[in-house]
XYZ file of C-alpha atoms in Angstrom:
132
model
C -46.130 0.074 -11.507
C -42.678 -1.391 -12.173
C -41.620 1.755 -13.945
C -42.557 3.863 -10.910
C -40.597 1.582 -8.555
C -37.522 1.861 -10.725
C -37.739 5.656 -10.543
C -38.135 5.562 -6.792
C -35.063 3.386 -6.423
C -32.762 5.528 -8.564
C -29.814 7.160 -6.788
C -29.912 10.848 -6.078
C -27.544 13.439 -4.713
C -30.070 14.949 -2.303
C -28.602 15.640 1.086
C -25.007 15.251 -0.035
C -22.563 18.102 -0.012
C -20.428 18.968 -3.044
C -17.304 17.710 -1.222
C -18.854 14.351 -0.423
C -16.251 11.602 -0.401
C -17.164 7.949 -0.752
C -16.627 5.786 2.286
C -13.202 4.146 2.365
C -12.988 0.496 1.452
C -13.158 -1.999 4.263
C -9.805 -3.292 5.415
C -8.781 -6.643 4.066
C -7.803 -9.319 6.586
C -4.029 -9.900 6.821
C -3.689 -13.037 4.677
C -5.789 -11.804 1.708
C -3.959 -8.465 1.873
C -0.596 -10.268 1.914
C -1.606 -12.273 -1.148
C -2.897 -9.144 -2.893
C 0.419 -7.383 -2.307
C 2.440 -10.253 -3.755
C 0.092 -10.461 -6.766
C 0.397 -6.702 -7.330
C 4.180 -6.980 -7.243
C 4.094 -9.895 -9.687
C 1.780 -8.064 -12.070
C 3.000 -4.440 -11.918
C 6.707 -4.440 -10.953
C 9.776 -5.495 -12.884
C 11.796 -8.414 -11.500
C 14.321 -6.368 -9.473
C 11.683 -4.245 -7.774
C 9.553 -7.320 -7.229
C 12.350 -9.137 -5.382
C 12.951 -6.104 -3.172
C 9.239 -5.514 -2.564
C 8.369 -9.166 -1.899
C 11.178 -9.497 0.614
C 10.089 -6.358 2.413
C 6.409 -7.371 2.502
C 7.279 -10.830 3.814
C 9.575 -9.502 6.544
C 7.075 -6.847 7.671
C 4.160 -9.272 7.848
C 6.343 -11.763 9.766
C 7.475 -9.048 12.180
C 3.861 -8.004 12.851
C 2.405 -11.499 13.086
C 2.001 -11.449 16.879
C 0.995 -7.815 17.404
C -1.845 -7.550 19.913
C -2.605 -3.808 19.857
C -5.714 -3.372 17.656
C -4.871 0.246 16.825
C -1.447 -0.813 15.584
C -2.942 -3.673 13.547
C -5.512 -1.386 11.885
C -2.837 1.188 11.043
C -0.565 -1.521 9.637
C -3.299 -3.022 7.459
C -4.542 0.390 6.320
C -1.102 1.531 5.155
C -0.398 -1.730 3.328
C -3.805 -1.620 1.653
C -3.159 1.945 0.476
C 0.224 0.804 -0.833
C -1.430 -2.051 -2.756
C -3.885 0.390 -4.317
C -1.032 2.687 -5.336
C 0.958 -0.135 -6.936
C -2.107 -1.430 -8.772
C -2.975 2.074 -9.967
C 0.609 2.978 -10.868
C 0.240 6.220 -8.886
C 3.331 5.633 -6.740
C 5.973 6.430 -9.360
C 7.675 9.714 -8.597
C 5.514 10.197 -5.502
C 7.070 11.609 -2.331
C 6.431 10.568 1.244
C 3.999 12.676 3.199
C 5.849 14.733 5.837
C 3.086 13.929 8.330
C 3.853 10.211 7.987
C 7.572 10.810 8.370
C 6.943 12.782 11.569
C 4.990 9.829 13.005
C 7.753 7.296 12.275
C 9.879 5.862 15.066
C 13.676 6.024 14.981
C 13.762 2.368 13.915
C 11.375 3.050 11.022
C 13.419 6.060 9.924
C 16.516 3.862 9.992
C 14.782 1.271 7.802
C 13.689 3.992 5.395
C 17.244 5.303 5.197
C 18.609 1.793 4.528
C 16.030 1.326 1.773
C 17.010 4.644 0.222
C 20.693 3.656 0.311
C 19.949 0.268 -1.306
C 18.008 1.958 -4.112
C 20.749 4.533 -4.679
C 23.428 1.816 -4.668
C 21.469 -0.155 -7.245
C 21.217 2.967 -9.407
C 24.993 3.496 -9.217
C 25.698 -0.147 -10.116
C 23.455 -0.104 -13.176
C 23.228 3.431 -14.629
C 21.455 2.131 -17.767
C 18.518 0.878 -15.706
C 17.557 3.616 -13.201
C 15.490 2.432 -10.265
């Protein structure tokens, strides 16, 4: 009888299409996500990138601390969680920004992105032996 129950409980692919994608992970609450980001930086980034990344994460989470719009909060948490997964999986190196995301950015966000790009380029010019 036990053997039959085990066979009944085995997973199958019936009813699923070939392009079936697993459900996305649930969003982490802000504080555990914040801690995960800092741990990922500590574990996967060198010291210079870690300082830059930690400062940016801290300032962004502080700036969004009192946001009331639930759609904005979900989008914020979703993007940071995807970033954490990329850093942990090392899939971000050499990756380019999606043009769809750039189109959705506000002028302020585009300005921040430009300042970040300039800081990275300046760092690369200062230390040509250690490209960023």
